[in-house]
Amino acid sequence: MNALLVEQGFIFYQVDNSTLDFRNESELNVNFLKKILNESNWRHEWQGRFLTVEDILWEETEWLSRCAVGGRGRTEMCGYFDDENCVSLEMLDLYISGLVRQLNRLGCMTIMSCDGEGEHRPNILFATVPDVKKATVLLAEVGLKHRVNEVRKSITFLLDRNELLDYVSLLNELPENVKEIPHDDLERNLFENNVEELLQIPGVSGEESVIRNHVMKKLIPLTDKISVDGYGNILAEVTIGANRVGPAFTILLNSHLDVVDEIESDREILKHGNVWTSSYGILGADDRAGIGVVLYTLKQLQMMQLQSPVKVKIAFTVKEEVGLCGAKAVSQDFLEGVQAAIVVDRRGNSDIVTGTRGTAFCDELFGSMIALIGNLGEEKRWEPTMGGRSDTLIWAQQGIQSVNLSVGYQNEHTSEEELNIDDAFATANLLKKVFLHIDLLKSALRGIRREAQPTDERSRRSHRNVVSAVS
């Protein structure tokens, strides 16, 4: 019942299993809900702004038919709002009213919307460009695919109108204070919230079910395919960019689900400026911070318009802390076609780990190109270096060019563990740059493949190129 009310845009609080409090909803929308319920067979009772419903198991198809009252969405206008409670749900189309309401609740003022009526793409027109930019970040946060036109101050949704309903509840989970955050600060704020949430979730090696379920829920709207293999690893993929049906450059993103010791349920996360610690026991940033960075990257991909297709495979592995066991169990079928792997599981703030103890994870050119991309537009920070064991070793043993990135934690596996959230966000921005400059990475890989060819084969290619030029 609650989810169906949220999907249509109603604002309420749950008092108990059958009673809902609509005191924060506008009189206009309460009257609209009364109109819907009075025309239904559902037993209900109003006492002021409190609604008690006896039939709490509503069927969605019947509910939508009841909400499609005569004249619903006729104007498609919702005006300029100083207060999101001014939104008139009856004026909005059936499949987009909840989305419009949530965006206004979160500080994005809308002036017109249309659910496409089954004939064209749903779209929303916003009051200002900052409203559009803020909405773009929020929609990416929940994985709702869309296209932005800042000139028209509009967003077009790249799915059927009935699919919009699935994302309203996700937006409804975002806190009210998002409304007060400027769009320039919103990405960082949401990143911090997500990392802090991850740091609260248990998952010692071999007992990762709770963290796995949490990450799976986050991944579903961000990926095209998702599964859990027989060993407990989460394996997923998503293809972005133009011509998504054509051949795609394939890259693997990886972090691990387990922590070395259990996170104490009653501990507190202490924040000393940008440095986070635990009141006692481990913090869990190894590798909850890595998970947060990978999830942030997948959200950023929703906003990118790449010219050629890129397939991103994601592996959240189990039992990394007890011998890289999860990574060793990942199937060859999943790894097929992967040309590069980026692991997010290194202490510190500037390392691009390219090998360990005499074992190279990648060619020197690959590590140098990651560093070049990371340092674009800022002072030199990222540098290739040698480091310890991680899942990176397993991907490298499969012949995949692989690196492991610092993600801001220090003193891992101890009660002195800490996380510099600035450094974690810098890693997130490095990964964002990798995809924005993916052609540079592809160029480096082509160079590596050329150098790996036997000398006589390179000579034949060179000879063919000379003959071709002369002809």
Coordinates of C-alpha atoms in Angstrom, one line a residue:
M1 CA 0.0 0.0 0.0
N2 CA 2.7 2.5 1.0
A3 CA 4.8 2.0 -2.1
L4 CA 1.7 2.5 -4.3
L5 CA 0.9 5.8 -2.6
V6 CA 4.6 6.9 -2.9
E7 CA 4.5 6.1 -6.6
Q8 CA 1.7 8.5 -7.2
G9 CA 3.5 11.3 -5.2
F10 CA 1.6 11.4 -1.9
I11 CA 3.5 12.6 1.2
F12 CA 2.8 10.8 4.5
Y13 CA 4.2 9.1 7.5
Q14 CA 3.3 5.6 8.8
V15 CA 1.8 5.5 12.2
D16 CA 1.2 1.7 12.4
N17 CA 0.5 -1.2 10.1
S18 CA -2.8 0.3 8.9
T19 CA -2.7 4.0 9.8
L20 CA -1.0 6.8 7.8
D21 CA -0.5 10.4 8.8
F22 CA -1.1 13.0 6.0
R23 CA -0.7 16.1 8.0
N24 CA 2.3 17.2 5.9
E25 CA 0.3 16.7 2.7
S26 CA -1.6 19.6 1.0
E27 CA -5.3 19.8 1.4
L28 CA -5.5 19.7 -2.4
N29 CA -3.8 16.3 -2.6
V30 CA -5.6 14.9 0.4
N31 CA -8.9 15.7 -1.4
F32 CA -7.6 14.0 -4.5
L33 CA -6.8 10.8 -2.5
K34 CA -10.2 10.9 -0.9
K35 CA -11.7 11.1 -4.4
I36 CA -9.8 8.0 -5.4
L37 CA -10.6 6.0 -2.3
N38 CA -14.3 6.9 -2.4
E39 CA -14.6 5.5 -5.9
S40 CA -12.9 2.2 -4.8
N41 CA -14.1 -0.8 -2.9
W42 CA -11.3 -0.5 -0.3
R43 CA -12.5 -0.2 3.2
H44 CA -11.0 3.0 4.8
E45 CA -11.7 5.7 7.3
W46 CA -10.5 9.3 7.7
Q47 CA -10.1 10.9 11.1
G48 CA -8.9 14.4 10.3
R49 CA -5.6 13.9 8.3
F50 CA -5.1 10.3 9.5
L51 CA -6.1 7.5 7.2
T52 CA -6.9 4.0 8.4
V53 CA -7.1 1.3 5.6
E54 CA -8.4 -2.2 6.4
D55 CA -7.5 -3.6 2.9
I56 CA -3.8 -3.1 3.0
L57 CA -2.9 -5.4 0.1
W58 CA -3.8 -3.3 -2.9
E59 CA -3.2 -4.7 -6.4
E60 CA -1.1 -2.2 -8.5
T61 CA -3.1 -2.6 -11.7
E62 CA -6.4 -1.8 -10.0
W63 CA -4.8 1.0 -8.0
L64 CA -3.5 2.7 -11.2
S65 CA -6.9 2.4 -12.8
R66 CA -8.5 4.1 -9.8
C67 CA -5.8 6.9 -9.9
A68 CA -6.5 7.5 -13.6
V69 CA -9.5 9.7 -12.8
G70 CA -11.2 11.8 -15.5
G71 CA -9.1 14.8 -16.6
R72 CA -6.0 13.4 -14.9
G73 CA -2.9 15.2 -16.2
R74 CA -4.9 17.3 -18.7
T75 CA -2.8 20.4 -18.4
E76 CA 0.6 18.7 -17.5
M77 CA 1.5 21.9 -15.8
C78 CA 2.6 22.2 -12.2
G79 CA 3.8 25.9 -12.0
Y80 CA 6.7 27.5 -10.3
F81 CA 6.9 26.3 -6.7
D82 CA 8.3 27.9 -3.6
D83 CA 7.0 24.9 -1.6
E84 CA 6.8 21.3 -3.0
N85 CA 3.5 20.8 -1.2
C86 CA 2.0 23.1 -3.8
V87 CA 2.3 20.3 -6.4
S88 CA -1.1 19.2 -7.6
L89 CA -1.0 15.5 -8.3
E90 CA -4.3 15.5 -10.1
M91 CA -2.8 17.9 -12.7
L92 CA 0.1 15.5 -13.4
D93 CA 0.2 12.4 -15.7
L94 CA -0.4 9.0 -14.0
Y95 CA 3.1 7.6 -14.5
I96 CA 5.2 10.7 -13.8
S97 CA 3.4 12.4 -10.9
G98 CA 5.5 10.6 -8.2
L99 CA 8.7 11.4 -9.9
V100 CA 7.7 15.1 -10.2
R101 CA 6.7 15.2 -6.6
Q102 CA 10.0 13.7 -5.4
L103 CA 12.1 16.0 -7.4
N104 CA 10.3 19.0 -6.1
R105 CA 10.6 17.6 -2.5
L106 CA 14.4 17.3 -3.1
G107 CA 14.7 20.9 -4.3
C108 CA 14.3 20.7 -8.1
M109 CA 11.6 23.0 -9.2
T110 CA 9.6 21.7 -12.2
I111 CA 7.2 23.6 -14.5
M112 CA 5.8 21.0 -16.9
S113 CA 5.9 17.2 -17.3
C114 CA 4.5 14.5 -19.6
D115 CA 4.7 10.7 -19.2
G116 CA 4.7 10.3 -22.9
E117 CA 1.2 8.7 -23.0
G118 CA 2.7 5.6 -24.4
E119 CA 3.7 7.3 -27.7
H120 CA 7.0 9.2 -26.9
R121 CA 9.6 9.5 -24.2
P122 CA 8.5 10.8 -20.8
N123 CA 10.0 14.2 -20.0
I124 CA 10.2 17.0 -17.4
L125 CA 10.8 20.7 -17.9
F126 CA 12.5 22.6 -15.0
A127 CA 12.5 26.1 -13.8
T128 CA 16.2 26.8 -13.9
V129 CA 19.5 25.3 -15.1
P130 CA 20.6 24.6 -11.5
D131 CA 17.4 22.7 -11.0
V132 CA 18.3 20.5 -14.1
K133 CA 21.8 19.9 -12.8
K134 CA 20.6 18.9 -9.4
A135 CA 18.0 16.6 -10.8
T136 CA 20.6 15.0 -13.0
V137 CA 22.7 14.1 -10.0
L138 CA 19.7 12.7 -8.1
L139 CA 18.5 10.6 -11.0
A140 CA 22.0 9.2 -11.5
E141 CA 22.0 8.4 -7.8
V142 CA 19.1 6.0 -8.3
G143 CA 20.2 4.8 -11.7
L144 CA 17.4 6.3 -13.8
K145 CA 18.7 6.6 -17.3
H146 CA 18.0 10.0 -18.9
R147 CA 19.2 12.6 -21.4
V148 CA 19.7 16.3 -20.5
N149 CA 19.1 19.4 -22.5
E150 CA 20.3 22.3 -20.5
V151 CA 19.3 24.8 -23.2
R152 CA 15.6 23.7 -22.9
K153 CA 16.1 23.0 -19.2
S154 CA 14.6 19.6 -19.7
I155 CA 15.3 15.9 -19.0
T156 CA 14.0 13.1 -21.2
F157 CA 13.8 9.6 -19.7
L158 CA 15.2 6.7 -21.7
L159 CA 12.6 4.1 -20.8
D160 CA 8.9 3.4 -20.9
R161 CA 6.6 5.4 -18.7
N162 CA 5.5 2.4 -16.6
E163 CA 9.1 1.9 -15.6
L164 CA 9.3 5.3 -14.0
L165 CA 7.3 4.0 -11.0
D166 CA 10.1 1.8 -9.9
Y167 CA 12.4 4.7 -9.2
V168 CA 10.0 6.9 -7.2
S169 CA 10.6 4.8 -4.0
L170 CA 14.3 5.1 -4.5
L171 CA 14.1 8.9 -4.6
N172 CA 11.8 8.8 -1.6
E173 CA 14.6 7.2 0.4
L174 CA 16.9 10.2 -0.1
P175 CA 16.9 12.5 3.0
E176 CA 15.0 15.8 3.2
N177 CA 18.1 17.8 3.7
V178 CA 19.1 17.2 0.1
K179 CA 16.8 20.1 -0.7
E180 CA 19.2 22.5 1.0
I181 CA 22.4 21.3 -0.7
P182 CA 23.6 23.2 -3.7
H183 CA 24.0 21.1 -6.8
D184 CA 27.8 21.7 -6.9
D185 CA 28.1 20.0 -3.5
L186 CA 25.5 17.3 -4.0
E187 CA 27.7 14.6 -5.5
R188 CA 30.2 14.8 -2.7
N189 CA 27.5 14.8 -0.1
L190 CA 25.7 11.7 -1.5
F191 CA 29.1 9.9 -1.8
E192 CA 29.9 10.5 1.9
N193 CA 26.4 9.4 2.9
N194 CA 26.8 6.2 0.9
V195 CA 30.3 5.4 2.3
E196 CA 29.1 6.0 5.9
E197 CA 26.1 3.7 5.2
L198 CA 28.5 1.0 4.0
L199 CA 30.7 1.4 7.1
Q200 CA 27.7 0.4 9.2
I201 CA 27.2 -3.0 7.6
P202 CA 28.8 -6.2 8.9
G203 CA 30.5 -8.8 6.7
V204 CA 33.5 -10.6 8.0
S205 CA 35.1 -13.1 5.5
G206 CA 32.8 -15.9 4.8
E207 CA 29.7 -14.1 6.3
E208 CA 29.1 -11.5 3.6
S209 CA 25.3 -12.0 3.1
V210 CA 24.2 -8.7 4.6
I211 CA 26.6 -6.5 2.8
R212 CA 26.0 -8.5 -0.4
N213 CA 22.2 -7.9 -0.2
H214 CA 22.8 -4.2 0.4
V215 CA 25.2 -3.8 -2.6
M216 CA 22.9 -5.9 -4.8
K217 CA 20.0 -3.5 -4.1
K218 CA 22.2 -0.6 -5.1
L219 CA 23.4 -2.3 -8.3
I220 CA 20.1 -3.3 -9.7
P221 CA 19.2 0.1 -11.2
L222 CA 22.8 0.8 -12.3
T223 CA 23.5 -2.4 -14.3
D224 CA 22.1 -4.4 -17.2
K225 CA 22.9 -7.8 -15.8
I226 CA 23.6 -8.9 -12.2
S227 CA 24.1 -12.3 -10.5
V228 CA 25.7 -14.0 -7.6
D229 CA 28.0 -16.9 -8.5
G230 CA 28.3 -20.2 -6.7
Y231 CA 31.0 -18.8 -4.4
G232 CA 29.1 -15.7 -3.3
N233 CA 30.7 -13.0 -5.5
I234 CA 28.5 -10.4 -7.1
L235 CA 29.1 -10.2 -10.8
A236 CA 27.4 -7.5 -12.9
E237 CA 27.8 -5.6 -16.1
V238 CA 26.5 -2.5 -17.9
T239 CA 27.2 -1.1 -21.4
I240 CA 27.3 2.6 -21.9
G241 CA 27.9 4.9 -24.9
A242 CA 26.6 5.3 -28.4
N243 CA 25.9 2.2 -30.6
R244 CA 25.5 -0.1 -27.6
V245 CA 24.9 -3.1 -29.8
G246 CA 28.3 -2.9 -31.5
P247 CA 31.7 -4.2 -30.2
A248 CA 32.6 -2.7 -26.8
F249 CA 35.8 -2.0 -25.0
T250 CA 35.5 -4.0 -21.8
I251 CA 36.9 -2.9 -18.4
L252 CA 36.5 -4.6 -15.0
L253 CA 35.9 -2.7 -11.7
N254 CA 36.5 -4.6 -8.5
S255 CA 36.5 -4.2 -4.7
H256 CA 35.8 -6.8 -2.0
L257 CA 32.8 -7.3 0.2
D258 CA 34.5 -8.8 3.3
V259 CA 36.2 -7.1 6.2
V260 CA 39.0 -8.7 8.2
D261 CA 37.2 -8.5 11.6
E262 CA 33.5 -7.9 12.3
I263 CA 32.3 -4.3 12.5
E264 CA 31.0 -3.7 16.0
S265 CA 27.2 -2.9 15.9
D266 CA 27.3 -0.4 18.7
R267 CA 30.5 1.5 17.7
E268 CA 30.4 5.1 16.5
I269 CA 32.1 6.6 13.4
L270 CA 34.1 9.5 14.7
K271 CA 34.7 12.4 12.3
H272 CA 37.7 14.6 12.8
G273 CA 37.4 17.0 9.9
N274 CA 37.9 14.8 6.8
V275 CA 39.4 11.9 8.8
W276 CA 37.0 9.2 10.0
T277 CA 37.8 6.6 12.7
S278 CA 35.9 4.1 14.8
S279 CA 35.2 4.5 18.5
Y280 CA 36.5 1.0 18.9
G281 CA 37.3 -2.0 16.6
I282 CA 38.1 -1.7 12.9
L283 CA 36.5 1.1 10.9
G284 CA 36.0 -1.2 7.9
A285 CA 37.2 1.2 5.2
D286 CA 39.2 -1.7 3.8
D287 CA 37.2 -2.2 1.6
R288 CA 33.9 -0.4 2.2
A289 CA 35.5 2.7 0.8
G290 CA 36.4 0.8 -2.4
I291 CA 32.8 -0.4 -2.7
G292 CA 31.6 3.2 -2.3
V293 CA 34.0 4.4 -5.1
V294 CA 32.8 1.7 -7.5
L295 CA 29.1 2.5 -6.9
Y296 CA 29.8 6.2 -7.3
T297 CA 31.5 5.5 -10.6
L298 CA 28.5 3.5 -11.9
K299 CA 26.2 6.4 -11.0
Q300 CA 28.5 8.8 -12.9
L301 CA 28.3 6.6 -16.0
Q302 CA 24.6 7.2 -16.1
M303 CA 25.4 10.9 -16.9
M304 CA 28.1 10.3 -19.5
Q305 CA 27.5 10.3 -23.3
L306 CA 30.5 8.4 -24.7
Q307 CA 30.9 8.2 -28.5
S308 CA 31.7 4.5 -28.6
P309 CA 30.4 1.6 -26.5
V310 CA 32.1 0.6 -23.3
K311 CA 31.2 -2.5 -21.3
V312 CA 31.9 -2.2 -17.6
K313 CA 32.0 -5.5 -15.7
I314 CA 31.8 -5.3 -11.9
A315 CA 33.1 -7.9 -9.5
F316 CA 32.4 -7.5 -5.7
T317 CA 34.3 -10.5 -4.3
V318 CA 34.1 -12.4 -1.1
K319 CA 36.9 -13.8 1.2
E320 CA 39.5 -11.5 -0.2
E321 CA 41.0 -11.1 3.3
V322 CA 41.6 -14.8 3.7
G323 CA 43.5 -15.5 0.5
L324 CA 41.8 -13.8 -2.5
C325 CA 39.4 -16.8 -2.5
G326 CA 36.5 -15.1 -4.2
A327 CA 38.5 -13.6 -7.0
K328 CA 40.1 -17.0 -7.7
A329 CA 36.6 -18.5 -8.1
V330 CA 35.4 -16.0 -10.7
S331 CA 34.6 -17.9 -13.9
Q332 CA 36.5 -17.5 -17.2
D333 CA 33.2 -16.9 -18.9
F334 CA 32.7 -13.7 -16.9
L335 CA 36.3 -12.5 -17.5
E336 CA 36.1 -13.2 -21.3
G337 CA 36.8 -10.1 -23.3
V338 CA 38.0 -8.0 -20.3
Q339 CA 40.9 -5.8 -21.5
A340 CA 41.7 -3.9 -18.4
A341 CA 40.9 -4.1 -14.6
I342 CA 40.9 -1.4 -12.0
V343 CA 40.8 -2.5 -8.4
V344 CA 40.0 -0.1 -5.6
D345 CA 41.6 -1.6 -2.5
R346 CA 44.9 0.2 -1.6
R347 CA 45.8 2.3 1.4
G348 CA 47.0 5.8 1.1
N349 CA 46.1 8.6 -1.3
S350 CA 48.2 8.5 -4.5
D351 CA 49.3 4.9 -5.3
I352 CA 48.6 3.2 -8.6
V353 CA 49.8 -0.3 -7.7
T354 CA 51.2 -2.0 -10.8
G355 CA 52.9 -5.1 -9.3
T356 CA 54.0 -7.0 -6.2
R357 CA 57.1 -8.9 -5.2
G358 CA 58.5 -9.4 -8.7
T359 CA 55.0 -10.0 -10.3
A360 CA 53.8 -7.2 -12.7
F361 CA 50.1 -6.5 -12.7
C362 CA 50.4 -4.6 -16.0
D363 CA 52.7 -3.1 -18.6
E364 CA 54.5 0.1 -17.5
L365 CA 52.6 2.1 -20.2
F366 CA 49.2 1.1 -18.7
G367 CA 50.1 2.3 -15.2
S368 CA 51.6 5.5 -16.5
M369 CA 48.5 6.2 -18.6
I370 CA 46.2 5.8 -15.5
A371 CA 48.5 8.3 -13.7
L372 CA 48.4 10.7 -16.6
I373 CA 44.6 10.6 -16.7
G374 CA 44.3 11.0 -13.0
N375 CA 46.7 14.1 -12.9
L376 CA 44.9 15.9 -15.8
G377 CA 43.9 19.4 -14.7
E378 CA 45.6 19.2 -11.3
E379 CA 49.0 19.0 -9.6
K380 CA 50.8 15.7 -9.9
R381 CA 49.3 13.3 -7.4
W382 CA 49.0 9.8 -8.8
E383 CA 52.1 7.7 -9.4
P384 CA 52.6 4.0 -10.3
T385 CA 54.2 2.0 -7.5
M386 CA 54.7 -1.5 -6.3
G387 CA 52.4 -2.8 -3.5
G388 CA 51.0 -5.8 -1.8
R389 CA 48.7 -8.7 -2.8
S390 CA 45.1 -8.0 -3.7
D391 CA 42.5 -9.3 -6.2
T392 CA 44.6 -7.4 -8.7
L393 CA 47.0 -10.3 -8.7
I394 CA 44.3 -12.7 -9.9
W395 CA 43.2 -10.5 -12.8
A396 CA 46.8 -10.0 -13.9
Q397 CA 47.3 -13.8 -13.9
Q398 CA 44.5 -14.0 -16.4
G399 CA 46.5 -11.7 -18.8
I400 CA 44.4 -8.6 -18.0
Q401 CA 46.2 -5.2 -17.7
S402 CA 45.4 -4.4 -14.0
V403 CA 46.1 -1.8 -11.3
N404 CA 45.0 -1.2 -7.7
L405 CA 44.2 2.3 -6.6
S406 CA 44.6 4.0 -3.2
V407 CA 41.3 4.8 -1.6
G408 CA 42.2 6.8 1.4
Y409 CA 42.4 4.3 4.3
Q410 CA 45.4 3.8 6.6
N411 CA 46.2 1.4 9.4
E412 CA 43.8 -1.2 8.0
H413 CA 43.1 -4.4 10.0
T414 CA 43.6 -2.5 13.3
S415 CA 41.6 -0.4 15.8
E416 CA 43.7 2.5 14.6
E417 CA 42.2 2.3 11.1
E418 CA 41.2 5.6 9.6
L419 CA 39.7 6.9 6.3
N420 CA 40.4 10.3 4.8
I421 CA 37.1 10.9 2.9
D422 CA 38.8 13.6 0.8
D423 CA 41.2 11.0 -0.5
A424 CA 38.4 8.5 -1.1
F425 CA 36.5 11.1 -3.2
A426 CA 39.7 11.9 -5.1
T427 CA 39.9 8.2 -6.1
A428 CA 36.2 8.4 -7.2
N429 CA 37.1 11.4 -9.4
L430 CA 40.1 9.5 -10.9
L431 CA 37.8 6.7 -12.0
K432 CA 35.4 9.3 -13.4
K433 CA 38.3 10.8 -15.5
V434 CA 39.3 7.3 -16.7
F435 CA 35.9 6.9 -18.4
L436 CA 35.8 10.5 -19.7
H437 CA 39.2 9.9 -21.3
I438 CA 38.7 6.3 -22.1
D439 CA 40.2 6.8 -25.6
L440 CA 43.6 7.5 -24.0
L441 CA 43.4 4.2 -22.1
K442 CA 42.4 2.3 -25.3
S443 CA 45.3 3.9 -27.1
A444 CA 47.8 2.7 -24.4
L445 CA 46.4 -0.8 -24.7
R446 CA 46.8 -0.8 -28.5
G447 CA 50.4 0.3 -28.0
I448 CA 51.0 -2.5 -25.5
R449 CA 49.5 -5.1 -27.9
R450 CA 51.7 -3.8 -30.7
E451 CA 54.8 -4.1 -28.6
A452 CA 53.8 -7.7 -27.6
Q453 CA 53.8 -8.9 -31.2
P454 CA 56.8 -10.9 -32.4
T455 CA 59.4 -8.8 -34.2
D456 CA 58.8 -10.4 -37.6
E457 CA 55.1 -9.7 -37.3
R458 CA 55.7 -6.0 -36.5
S459 CA 58.1 -5.9 -39.5
R460 CA 55.4 -7.4 -41.9
R461 CA 52.8 -4.8 -40.6
S462 CA 55.3 -2.0 -41.1
H463 CA 56.1 -3.2 -44.6
R464 CA 52.4 -3.4 -45.5
N465 CA 51.9 0.1 -44.3
V466 CA 54.8 1.4 -46.4
V467 CA 53.5 -0.4 -49.5
S468 CA 50.0 1.0 -48.9
A469 CA 51.4 4.5 -48.5
V470 CA 53.4 4.2 -51.8
S471 CA 50.4 2.9 -53.7

